[in-house]
mmCIF file of C-alpha atoms in Angstrom:
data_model
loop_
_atom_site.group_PDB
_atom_site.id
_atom_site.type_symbol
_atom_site.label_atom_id
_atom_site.label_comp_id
_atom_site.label_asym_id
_atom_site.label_seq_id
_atom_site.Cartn_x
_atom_site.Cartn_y
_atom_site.Cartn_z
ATOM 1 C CA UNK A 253 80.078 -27.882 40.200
ATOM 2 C CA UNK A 254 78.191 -30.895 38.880
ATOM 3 C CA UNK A 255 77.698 -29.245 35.690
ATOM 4 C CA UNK A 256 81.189 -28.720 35.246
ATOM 5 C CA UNK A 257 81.956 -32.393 36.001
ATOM 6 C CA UNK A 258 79.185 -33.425 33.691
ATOM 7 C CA UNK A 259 80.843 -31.630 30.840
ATOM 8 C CA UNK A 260 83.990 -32.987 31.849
ATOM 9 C CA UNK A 261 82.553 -36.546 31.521
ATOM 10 C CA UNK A 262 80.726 -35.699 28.000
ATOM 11 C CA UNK A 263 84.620 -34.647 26.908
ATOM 12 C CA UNK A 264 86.055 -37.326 27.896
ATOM 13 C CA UNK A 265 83.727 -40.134 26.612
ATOM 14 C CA UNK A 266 82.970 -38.006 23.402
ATOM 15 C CA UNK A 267 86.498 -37.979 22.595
ATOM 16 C CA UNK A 268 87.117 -39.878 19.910
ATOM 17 C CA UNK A 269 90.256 -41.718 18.158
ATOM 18 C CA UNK A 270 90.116 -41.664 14.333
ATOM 19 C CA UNK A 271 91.385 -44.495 12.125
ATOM 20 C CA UNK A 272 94.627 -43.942 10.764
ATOM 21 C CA UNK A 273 96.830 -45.137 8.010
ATOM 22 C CA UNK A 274 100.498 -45.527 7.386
ATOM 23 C CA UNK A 275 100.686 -42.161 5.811
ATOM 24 C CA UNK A 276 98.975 -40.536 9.033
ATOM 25 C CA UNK A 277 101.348 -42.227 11.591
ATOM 26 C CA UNK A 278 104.304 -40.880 12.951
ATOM 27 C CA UNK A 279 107.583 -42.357 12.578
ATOM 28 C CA UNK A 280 107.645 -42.089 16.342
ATOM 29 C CA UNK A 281 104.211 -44.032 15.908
ATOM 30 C CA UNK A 282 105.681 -46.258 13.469
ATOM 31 C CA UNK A 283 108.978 -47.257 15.426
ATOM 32 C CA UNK A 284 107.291 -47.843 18.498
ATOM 33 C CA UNK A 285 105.128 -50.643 16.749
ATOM 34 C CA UNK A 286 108.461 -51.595 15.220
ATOM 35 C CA UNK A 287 109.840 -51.969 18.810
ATOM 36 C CA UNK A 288 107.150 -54.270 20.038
ATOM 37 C CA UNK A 289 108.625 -56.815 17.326
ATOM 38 C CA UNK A 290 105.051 -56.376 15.277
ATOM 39 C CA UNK A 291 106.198 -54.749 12.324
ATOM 40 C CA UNK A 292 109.137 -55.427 9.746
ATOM 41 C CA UNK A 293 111.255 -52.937 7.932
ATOM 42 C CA UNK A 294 109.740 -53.572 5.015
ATOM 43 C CA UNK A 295 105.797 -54.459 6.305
ATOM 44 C CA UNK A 296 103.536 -51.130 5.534
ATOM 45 C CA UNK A 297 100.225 -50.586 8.190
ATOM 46 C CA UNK A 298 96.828 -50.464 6.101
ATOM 47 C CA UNK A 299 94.637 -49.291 8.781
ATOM 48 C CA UNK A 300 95.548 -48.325 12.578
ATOM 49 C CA UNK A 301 93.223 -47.594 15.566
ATOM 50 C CA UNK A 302 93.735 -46.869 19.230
ATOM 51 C CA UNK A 303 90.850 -47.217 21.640
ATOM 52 C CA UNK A 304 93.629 -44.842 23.948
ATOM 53 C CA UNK A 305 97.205 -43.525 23.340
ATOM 54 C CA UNK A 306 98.975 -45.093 20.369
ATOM 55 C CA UNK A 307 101.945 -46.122 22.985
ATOM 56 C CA UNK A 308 99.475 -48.160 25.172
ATOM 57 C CA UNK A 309 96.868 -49.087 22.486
ATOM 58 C CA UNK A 310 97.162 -50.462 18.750
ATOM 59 C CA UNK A 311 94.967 -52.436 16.558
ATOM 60 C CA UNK A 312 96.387 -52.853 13.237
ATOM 61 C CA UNK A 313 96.725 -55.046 10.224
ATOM 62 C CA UNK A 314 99.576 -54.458 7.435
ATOM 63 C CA UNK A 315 100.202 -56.152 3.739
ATOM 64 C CA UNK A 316 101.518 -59.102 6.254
ATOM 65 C CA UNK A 317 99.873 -59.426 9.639
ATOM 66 C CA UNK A 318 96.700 -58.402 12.349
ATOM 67 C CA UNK A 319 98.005 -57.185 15.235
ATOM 68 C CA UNK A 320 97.070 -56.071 18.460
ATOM 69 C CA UNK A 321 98.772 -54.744 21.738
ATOM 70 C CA UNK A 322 97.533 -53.164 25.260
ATOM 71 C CA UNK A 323 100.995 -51.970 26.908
ATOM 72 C CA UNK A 324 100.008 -51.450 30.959
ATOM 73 C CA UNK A 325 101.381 -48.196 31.926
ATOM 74 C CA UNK A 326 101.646 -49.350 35.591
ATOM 75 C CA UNK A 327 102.118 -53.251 35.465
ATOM 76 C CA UNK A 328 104.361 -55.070 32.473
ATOM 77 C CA UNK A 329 102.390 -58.375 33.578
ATOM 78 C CA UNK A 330 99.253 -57.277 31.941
ATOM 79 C CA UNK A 331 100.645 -56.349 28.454
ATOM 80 C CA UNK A 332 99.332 -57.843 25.727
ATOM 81 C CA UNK A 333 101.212 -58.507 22.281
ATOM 82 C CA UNK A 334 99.110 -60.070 19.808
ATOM 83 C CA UNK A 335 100.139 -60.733 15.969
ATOM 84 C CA UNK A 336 99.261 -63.314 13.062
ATOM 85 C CA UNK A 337 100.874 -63.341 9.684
ATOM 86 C CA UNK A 338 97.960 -64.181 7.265
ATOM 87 C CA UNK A 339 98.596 -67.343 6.491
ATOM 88 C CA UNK A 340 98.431 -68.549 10.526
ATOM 89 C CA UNK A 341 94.926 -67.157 10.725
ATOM 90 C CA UNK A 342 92.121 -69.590 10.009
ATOM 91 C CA UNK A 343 89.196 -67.383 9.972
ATOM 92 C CA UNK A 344 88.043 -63.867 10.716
ATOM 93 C CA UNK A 345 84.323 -63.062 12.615
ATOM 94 C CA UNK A 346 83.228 -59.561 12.931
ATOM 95 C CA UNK A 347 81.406 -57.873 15.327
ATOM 96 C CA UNK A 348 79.712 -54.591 14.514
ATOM 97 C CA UNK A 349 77.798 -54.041 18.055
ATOM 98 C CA UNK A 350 79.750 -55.044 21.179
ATOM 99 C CA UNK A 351 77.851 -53.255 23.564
ATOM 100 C CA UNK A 352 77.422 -49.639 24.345
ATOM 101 C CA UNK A 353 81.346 -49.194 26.332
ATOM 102 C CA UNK A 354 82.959 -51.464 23.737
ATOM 103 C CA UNK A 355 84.765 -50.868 20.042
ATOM 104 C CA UNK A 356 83.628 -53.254 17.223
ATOM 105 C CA UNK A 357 85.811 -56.203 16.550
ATOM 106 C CA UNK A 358 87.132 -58.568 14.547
ATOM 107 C CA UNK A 359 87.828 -62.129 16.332
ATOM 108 C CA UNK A 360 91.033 -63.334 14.571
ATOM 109 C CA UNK A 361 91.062 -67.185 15.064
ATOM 110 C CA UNK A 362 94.587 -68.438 14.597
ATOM 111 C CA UNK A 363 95.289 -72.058 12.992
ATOM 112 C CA UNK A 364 96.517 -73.410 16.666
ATOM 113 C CA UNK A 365 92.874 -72.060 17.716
ATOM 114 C CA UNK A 366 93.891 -69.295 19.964
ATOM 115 C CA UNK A 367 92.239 -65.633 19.332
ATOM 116 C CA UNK A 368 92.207 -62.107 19.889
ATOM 117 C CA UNK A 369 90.609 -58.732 18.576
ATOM 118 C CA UNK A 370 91.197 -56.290 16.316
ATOM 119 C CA UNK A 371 89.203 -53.204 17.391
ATOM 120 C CA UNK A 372 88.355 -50.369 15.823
ATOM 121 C CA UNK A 373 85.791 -47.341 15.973
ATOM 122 C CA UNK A 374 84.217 -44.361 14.114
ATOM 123 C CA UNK A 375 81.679 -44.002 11.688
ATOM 124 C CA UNK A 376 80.046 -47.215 10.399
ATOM 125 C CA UNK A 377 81.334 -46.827 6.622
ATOM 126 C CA UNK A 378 84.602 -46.400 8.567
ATOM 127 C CA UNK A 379 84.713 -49.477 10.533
ATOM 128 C CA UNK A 380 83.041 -51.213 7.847
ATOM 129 C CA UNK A 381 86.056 -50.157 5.445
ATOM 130 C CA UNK A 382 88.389 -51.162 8.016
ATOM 131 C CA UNK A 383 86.872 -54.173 8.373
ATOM 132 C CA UNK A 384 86.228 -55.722 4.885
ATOM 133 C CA UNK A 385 89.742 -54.462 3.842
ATOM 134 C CA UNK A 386 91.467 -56.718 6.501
ATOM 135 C CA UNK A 387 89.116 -59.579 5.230
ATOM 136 C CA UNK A 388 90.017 -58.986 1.823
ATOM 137 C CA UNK A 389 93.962 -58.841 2.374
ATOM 138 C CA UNK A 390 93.846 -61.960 4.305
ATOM 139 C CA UNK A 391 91.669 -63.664 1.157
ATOM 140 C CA UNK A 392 93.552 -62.311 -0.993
ATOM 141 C CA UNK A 393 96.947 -64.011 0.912
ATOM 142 C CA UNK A 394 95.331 -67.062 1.600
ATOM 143 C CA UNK A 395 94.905 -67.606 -2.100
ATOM 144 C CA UNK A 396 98.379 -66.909 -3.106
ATOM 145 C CA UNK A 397 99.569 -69.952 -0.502
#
């Protein structure tokens, strides 16, 4: 019996999300994110990851905005919607080791000085992609204003 509950365990952490792009999504994926007010008609998502289901978990940043959200299954007071257009965000830290039960990060640090954290997982070159892509789109836009 333990043995079967240890496998169960490996599964279960082992699992792993994949990062995904717009192409990847579903429109059920995509209209969801829509519905959370974090994504215009006409706004296309570079890079998505979920550190669970795509309908409770999103970290994602588009040709406009970083976003993140964590939507509670069981309590609506501990969602969390989080969004900045490039131009509100004053500067971008990443974080490539969080620990062993956490996703790297990037701390997005708005221009009113609150944050929040784009995660995302998988291989390094992966994350790393993810990573200096975001940093480069928000250059990139913050040069053009």
């Amino acid at each position: 019996m333990k043995t079967k509950l240890y496998i169960f365990c490996f599964l279960m952490f082992s699992a792993c999300n994949s990062i995904e792009t717009n192409d990847t999504l579903s429109k059920s994926d995509i209209d969801y994110i829509r519905s959370l007010n974090l994504l215009d008609k006409d706004e296309q998502i570079h890079r998505f990851y979920s550190e669970y289901k795509k309908r409770v978990a999103g970290n994602f940043f588009t040709d406009k905005r970083m976003a993140k959200y964590w939507i509670d299954e069981r309590d609506s007071k501990k969602n969390s919607i989080h969004s900045a257009f490039y131009n509100e965000i004053q500067a971008i830290d990443t974080v490539y080791y969080a620990g062993a039960t956490y996703s790297p990060y990037m701390m997005i640090t708005k221009t009113d000085g609150k944050q929040f954290k784009v995660c995302a997982d998988g291989k390094r070159e992966e994350i790393k992609a993810f990573f200096e892509e975001a940093i480069h789109l928000w250059r990139q836009k913050k040069a053009a204003n």
